[in-house]
Every structure is written in structure tokens, then in C-alpha cells.
Amino acid sequence: MSVAIIAGSSKGIGLALAHQILASCPKTIVFAASRTPSLCVESSRHLPSQQRDRLKPVQVNITQESDISGLAATISKEYGPKSVKQVWMVAGTLTPEKSLRSLKEDLIWEHLRLNTVAPMLAAKHWSPLLAPPIKKVEPGSHLVGLDQSWWINISARTGSIGDNKLGGWYSYRISKAGLNQLTRTMAIELGRNGIGAVSLHPGTVDTDLSRPYTASSHSKFSASESAAKMYEALTRLKSTDSGGFFDYKGDPIVW
């Protein structure tokens, strides 16, 4: 059995990803980490028993390093020190500002703490659990999809500097741009052991996080649709794509 970790999985995209992986990877244990694991349990009662048995909702405050390291110790002890094949960093926050005058220091720090610093601390403790590839890569060739382990940071197109044509959303944009730099930098380090890291944009998704700030006329995915599209994109990514920024279709996004 291999392990997948999803941070921020009590509802929305994280919960949908947990269900997607359980259905697509019958030999994978899914650790669904969140502050309210009871919500994950309640929303997963409809799953077939063979999927529910592989779902491990755990209480983790992603901003607390002791919680992050505690989960790493649990997984290492129960499944082995190199048992993880997928890590999905989904947890985040969004309170957009329309102008410089509306910036508030506490909200700036909250965006950075959840969207940037928390994934950095998670990478510190969880990336050592990622399994190196079993398949040998010949010179000039590459691994595809889950032939290798992946670290996936859920970013957003609004984190793109080159694509920023509208302005606003200062704290969110800056925190996601920082997350993308984390992806790029950790991909270099993890790549030395044949492990990939990417940033993925989930599309505009109808969740509690984005719903208040999305026009009703704007086309939106359900959380399940977004999760399915991102998972499918992951299965097509090559080892040479590690360190990149992609949308839910697997198309590159400008930094």
C-alpha cells in the first residue's frame, strides 16, 4: 500500500480529491488532514466500504508545525519512511482586497501564513516520506504520471505575475506567487531523488472559499469536477514537467 496526504480535506476541493484518489488508486491509503476531520467522515459515508476503509481522516492544523511533524511520524511508523506517493496541499485562505487602501496587516499575514508558510513547513516534514521511483529512467527518457511520486501545491492563476491584468487581490496574489516559488525551488531538491513537484490551478470552483467573490454569471466547476480534471492532468505530467505551473487541463501557465 502507498500513501497520499491531502492537506485541507474536510470539504471542497480537498474532500473531492480524497474521494477521487480512493476511487482511482485502489492500493492507496488516503490521509485526509484538516482541522475538522469529522466533516470528512460525515461526507464520506456514501463511499463503498473498500474505499472508506482506506480513508484516514486526521486532525491537523496546517499552521502548527507540531501537528505536521506528528502526522509524518505516524505515517512513517505505520506505513514506512518512504511510503508516500502523493501530497496535495489544498488548504488556503482568500479575502481579496480591491485597492492598496483596503490592505490590513492581519489579513496580509494570514494569507502568507496559510497559503505560503504552511506548505513550506509541510514540505519540511512530509517530503522526506515521498517514495523514490522504482522504475529506472534511461538517459533521454522520462517518467509519466504516478510512475514517480509528486508534491502538488494547489495554486491559482491569480498567483501568476505575467497573467496579472486586473490588479487587486494583493495578499492572495502575493501568497500564491510565493507558493509557486516554493514549487519551483523544491522541485530542484526533490528532483535529485526522482520526485516531482508542481503547482496546479484548479479552475474557478464553486466552493465556500471562492463563492463570495465569483460572479454568478461566471462559469464554475463543482469540486468533484475540478478534482477529477486535476488528477487526470497529474497522470499525464512527465518528470520533465516538474517545477512547472499548470492549469487543470495540464496546460502551462506563465509565471
mmCIF file of N, CA and C in Angstrom, residues 1-6 17-18 20-30 54 82-88 130-137 142-152 193-198 200 227-228 230-241:
data_model
loop_
_atom_site.group_PDB
_atom_site.id
_atom_site.type_symbol
_atom_site.label_atom_id
_atom_site.label_comp_id
_atom_site.label_asym_id
_atom_site.label_seq_id
_atom_site.Cartn_x
_atom_site.Cartn_y
_atom_site.Cartn_z
ATOM 1 N N MET A 1 0.832 -1.195 0.000
ATOM 2 C CA MET A 1 0.000 0.000 0.000
ATOM 3 C C MET A 1 0.877 1.260 0.000
ATOM 4 N N SER A 2 0.507 2.217 -0.826
ATOM 5 C CA SER A 2 1.151 3.519 -0.796
ATOM 6 C C SER A 2 0.235 4.504 -0.067
ATOM 7 N N VAL A 3 0.732 5.708 0.162
ATOM 8 C CA VAL A 3 0.009 6.711 0.949
ATOM 9 C C VAL A 3 -0.118 7.995 0.152
ATOM 10 N N ALA A 4 -1.281 8.636 0.263
ATOM 11 C CA ALA A 4 -1.483 10.001 -0.236
ATOM 12 C C ALA A 4 -1.863 10.872 0.955
ATOM 13 N N ILE A 5 -1.334 12.091 0.996
ATOM 14 C CA ILE A 5 -1.695 13.067 2.027
ATOM 15 C C ILE A 5 -2.402 14.230 1.343
ATOM 16 N N ILE A 6 -3.546 14.609 1.890
ATOM 17 C CA ILE A 6 -4.256 15.780 1.379
ATOM 18 C C ILE A 6 -4.457 16.743 2.543
ATOM 19 N N LEU A 17 -10.806 15.568 -3.837
ATOM 20 C CA LEU A 17 -9.571 14.884 -4.210
ATOM 21 C C LEU A 17 -9.394 13.583 -3.429
ATOM 22 N N ALA A 18 -9.737 13.607 -2.144
ATOM 23 C CA ALA A 18 -9.659 12.377 -1.351
ATOM 24 C C ALA A 18 -10.523 11.285 -1.973
ATOM 25 N N GLN A 20 -11.581 11.144 -5.077
ATOM 26 C CA GLN A 20 -11.047 10.827 -6.405
ATOM 27 C C GLN A 20 -9.900 9.820 -6.306
ATOM 28 N N ILE A 21 -8.995 10.048 -5.381
ATOM 29 C CA ILE A 21 -7.834 9.163 -5.235
ATOM 30 C C ILE A 21 -8.260 7.794 -4.717
ATOM 31 N N LEU A 22 -9.198 7.765 -3.787
ATOM 32 C CA LEU A 22 -9.698 6.480 -3.284
ATOM 33 C C LEU A 22 -10.299 5.644 -4.408
ATOM 34 N N ALA A 23 -11.013 6.305 -5.333
ATOM 35 C CA ALA A 23 -11.640 5.594 -6.445
ATOM 36 C C ALA A 23 -10.630 5.190 -7.514
ATOM 37 N N SER A 24 -9.608 6.027 -7.718
ATOM 38 C CA SER A 24 -8.664 5.795 -8.815
ATOM 39 C C SER A 24 -7.463 4.948 -8.424
ATOM 40 N N CYS A 25 -7.142 4.906 -7.140
ATOM 41 C CA CYS A 25 -5.931 4.219 -6.672
ATOM 42 C C CYS A 25 -6.303 3.192 -5.606
ATOM 43 N N PRO A 26 -6.710 1.998 -6.010
ATOM 44 C CA PRO A 26 -7.222 1.017 -5.046
ATOM 45 C C PRO A 26 -6.197 0.499 -4.049
ATOM 46 N N LYS A 27 -4.918 0.825 -4.259
ATOM 47 C CA LYS A 27 -3.882 0.389 -3.324
ATOM 48 C C LYS A 27 -3.266 1.568 -2.587
ATOM 49 N N THR A 28 -4.068 2.612 -2.412
ATOM 50 C CA THR A 28 -3.567 3.821 -1.742
ATOM 51 C C THR A 28 -4.383 4.137 -0.495
ATOM 52 N N ILE A 29 -3.679 4.383 0.599
ATOM 53 C CA ILE A 29 -4.270 4.887 1.830
ATOM 54 C C ILE A 29 -4.276 6.413 1.742
ATOM 55 N N VAL A 30 -5.408 7.045 2.032
ATOM 56 C CA VAL A 30 -5.512 8.496 1.932
ATOM 57 C C VAL A 30 -5.626 9.100 3.327
ATOM 58 N N ARG A 54 -9.934 2.729 3.479
ATOM 59 C CA ARG A 54 -8.610 3.277 3.154
ATOM 60 C C ARG A 54 -8.526 4.789 3.415
ATOM 61 N N LYS A 82 9.264 5.735 3.501
ATOM 62 C CA LYS A 82 9.203 6.150 2.093
ATOM 63 C C LYS A 82 7.921 5.610 1.454
ATOM 64 N N SER A 83 6.799 5.823 2.125
ATOM 65 C CA SER A 83 5.533 5.212 1.706
ATOM 66 C C SER A 83 4.613 6.153 0.940
ATOM 67 N N VAL A 84 4.944 7.441 0.886
ATOM 68 C CA VAL A 84 4.024 8.433 0.308
ATOM 69 C C VAL A 84 4.295 8.600 -1.186
ATOM 70 N N LYS A 85 3.211 8.566 -1.983
ATOM 71 C CA LYS A 85 3.313 8.767 -3.439
ATOM 72 C C LYS A 85 2.755 10.117 -3.884
ATOM 73 N N GLN A 86 1.829 10.667 -3.113
ATOM 74 C CA GLN A 86 1.198 11.935 -3.489
ATOM 75 C C GLN A 86 0.999 12.801 -2.253
ATOM 76 N N VAL A 87 1.322 14.078 -2.366
ATOM 77 C CA VAL A 87 0.940 15.070 -1.355
ATOM 78 C C VAL A 87 0.237 16.206 -2.087
ATOM 79 N N TRP A 88 -0.980 16.509 -1.663
ATOM 80 C CA TRP A 88 -1.767 17.597 -2.248
ATOM 81 C C TRP A 88 -1.961 18.662 -1.181
ATOM 82 N N LEU A 130 8.306 10.926 0.746
ATOM 83 C CA LEU A 130 7.984 10.621 -0.643
ATOM 84 C C LEU A 130 8.893 9.514 -1.184
ATOM 85 N N ALA A 131 8.269 8.550 -1.838
ATOM 86 C CA ALA A 131 8.998 7.383 -2.332
ATOM 87 C C ALA A 131 9.749 7.698 -3.623
ATOM 88 N N PRO A 132 10.996 7.287 -3.727
ATOM 89 C CA PRO A 132 11.710 7.442 -4.997
ATOM 90 C C PRO A 132 11.116 6.494 -6.035
ATOM 91 N N PRO A 133 11.322 6.770 -7.320
ATOM 92 C CA PRO A 133 10.739 5.895 -8.345
ATOM 93 C C PRO A 133 11.365 4.503 -8.348
ATOM 94 N N ILE A 134 10.518 3.500 -8.606
ATOM 95 C CA ILE A 134 11.013 2.125 -8.722
ATOM 96 C C ILE A 134 11.607 1.905 -10.114
ATOM 97 N N LYS A 135 10.933 2.518 -11.098
ATOM 98 C CA LYS A 135 11.339 2.378 -12.489
ATOM 99 C C LYS A 135 12.617 3.167 -12.750
ATOM 100 N N LYS A 136 13.561 2.555 -13.425
ATOM 101 C CA LYS A 136 14.789 3.255 -13.781
ATOM 102 C C LYS A 136 14.555 4.100 -15.031
ATOM 103 N N VAL A 137 15.069 5.312 -15.001
ATOM 104 C CA VAL A 137 14.914 6.218 -16.141
ATOM 105 C C VAL A 137 16.180 6.191 -16.987
ATOM 106 N N HIS A 142 11.747 9.703 -19.802
ATOM 107 C CA HIS A 142 11.140 10.344 -18.640
ATOM 108 C C HIS A 142 10.055 9.464 -18.054
ATOM 109 N N LEU A 143 9.713 9.750 -16.815
ATOM 110 C CA LEU A 143 8.613 9.059 -16.143
ATOM 111 C C LEU A 143 7.328 9.824 -16.406
ATOM 112 N N VAL A 144 6.213 9.105 -16.381
ATOM 113 C CA VAL A 144 4.912 9.722 -16.637
ATOM 114 C C VAL A 144 3.979 9.439 -15.467
ATOM 115 N N GLY A 145 3.251 10.474 -15.031
ATOM 116 C CA GLY A 145 2.227 10.306 -14.002
ATOM 117 C C GLY A 145 2.766 9.681 -12.738
ATOM 118 N N LEU A 146 2.060 8.675 -12.228
ATOM 119 C CA LEU A 146 2.402 8.080 -10.943
ATOM 120 C C LEU A 146 3.478 7.009 -11.037
ATOM 121 N N ASP A 147 4.256 7.020 -12.145
ATOM 122 C CA ASP A 147 5.499 6.253 -12.154
ATOM 123 C C ASP A 147 6.479 6.870 -11.163
ATOM 124 N N GLN A 148 6.214 8.115 -10.764
ATOM 125 C CA GLN A 148 7.029 8.760 -9.744
ATOM 126 C C GLN A 148 6.113 9.398 -8.703
ATOM 127 N N SER A 149 6.687 9.789 -7.586
ATOM 128 C CA SER A 149 5.928 10.475 -6.543
ATOM 129 C C SER A 149 5.845 11.960 -6.873
ATOM 130 N N TRP A 150 4.747 12.589 -6.391
ATOM 131 C CA TRP A 150 4.511 14.007 -6.698
ATOM 132 C C TRP A 150 4.114 14.787 -5.449
ATOM 133 N N TRP A 151 4.604 16.012 -5.399
ATOM 134 C CA TRP A 151 4.129 17.017 -4.441
ATOM 135 C C TRP A 151 3.346 18.030 -5.253
ATOM 136 N N ILE A 152 2.068 18.230 -4.924
ATOM 137 C CA ILE A 152 1.213 19.134 -5.686
ATOM 138 C C ILE A 152 0.755 20.276 -4.799
ATOM 139 N N ASN A 193 16.182 13.120 -6.325
ATOM 140 C CA ASN A 193 15.767 11.760 -5.949
ATOM 141 C C ASN A 193 14.633 11.243 -6.822
ATOM 142 N N GLY A 194 14.426 11.883 -7.980
ATOM 143 C CA GLY A 194 13.417 11.397 -8.916
ATOM 144 C C GLY A 194 11.994 11.688 -8.501
ATOM 145 N N ILE A 195 11.783 12.736 -7.704
ATOM 146 C CA ILE A 195 10.445 13.098 -7.210
ATOM 147 C C ILE A 195 10.040 14.431 -7.830
ATOM 148 N N GLY A 196 8.771 14.556 -8.228
ATOM 149 C CA GLY A 196 8.295 15.754 -8.899
ATOM 150 C C GLY A 196 7.507 16.677 -7.987
ATOM 151 N N ALA A 197 7.475 17.962 -8.370
ATOM 152 C CA ALA A 197 6.668 18.960 -7.663
ATOM 153 C C ALA A 197 6.092 19.920 -8.692
ATOM 154 N N VAL A 198 4.795 20.201 -8.572
ATOM 155 C CA VAL A 198 4.137 21.134 -9.487
ATOM 156 C C VAL A 198 3.144 22.002 -8.732
ATOM 157 N N LEU A 200 -0.646 23.521 -9.360
ATOM 158 C CA LEU A 200 -1.813 23.322 -10.217
ATOM 159 C C LEU A 200 -2.882 24.370 -9.904
ATOM 160 N N ALA A 227 -11.476 18.282 -9.118
ATOM 161 C CA ALA A 227 -10.595 17.225 -8.613
ATOM 162 C C ALA A 227 -10.312 16.188 -9.692
ATOM 163 N N ALA A 228 -11.347 15.784 -10.424
ATOM 164 C CA ALA A 228 -11.174 14.786 -11.482
ATOM 165 C C ALA A 228 -10.246 15.309 -12.575
ATOM 166 N N MET A 230 -7.908 17.727 -12.341
ATOM 167 C CA MET A 230 -6.533 17.863 -11.871
ATOM 168 C C MET A 230 -5.854 16.508 -11.723
ATOM 169 N N TYR A 231 -6.591 15.519 -11.214
ATOM 170 C CA TYR A 231 -5.996 14.190 -11.066
ATOM 171 C C TYR A 231 -5.633 13.615 -12.432
ATOM 172 N N GLU A 232 -6.522 13.795 -13.393
ATOM 173 C CA GLU A 232 -6.250 13.298 -14.738
ATOM 174 C C GLU A 232 -5.042 14.007 -15.341
ATOM 175 N N ALA A 233 -4.935 15.320 -15.093
ATOM 176 C CA ALA A 233 -3.770 16.074 -15.573
ATOM 177 C C ALA A 233 -2.486 15.538 -14.952
ATOM 178 N N LEU A 234 -2.536 15.213 -13.652
ATOM 179 C CA LEU A 234 -1.360 14.679 -12.973
ATOM 180 C C LEU A 234 -0.893 13.379 -13.612
ATOM 181 N N THR A 235 -1.833 12.531 -14.000
ATOM 182 C CA THR A 235 -1.454 11.239 -14.588
ATOM 183 C C THR A 235 -0.766 11.408 -15.936
ATOM 184 N N ARG A 236 -0.874 12.595 -16.545
ATOM 185 C CA ARG A 236 -0.252 12.834 -17.849
ATOM 186 C C ARG A 236 1.041 13.647 -17.738
ATOM 187 N N LEU A 237 1.305 14.215 -16.572
ATOM 188 C CA LEU A 237 2.518 15.008 -16.413
ATOM 189 C C LEU A 237 3.754 14.114 -16.471
ATOM 190 N N LYS A 238 4.808 14.641 -17.071
ATOM 191 C CA LYS A 238 6.072 13.918 -17.187
ATOM 192 C C LYS A 238 7.062 14.435 -16.150
ATOM 193 N N SER A 239 8.065 13.642 -15.883
ATOM 194 C CA SER A 239 9.085 14.065 -14.917
ATOM 195 C C SER A 239 9.735 15.379 -15.353
ATOM 196 N N THR A 240 9.772 15.617 -16.658
ATOM 197 C CA THR A 240 10.348 16.876 -17.159
ATOM 198 C C THR A 240 9.438 18.078 -16.896
ATOM 199 N N ASP A 241 8.195 17.842 -16.470
ATOM 200 C CA ASP A 241 7.275 18.926 -16.128
ATOM 201 C C ASP A 241 7.450 19.399 -14.691
#
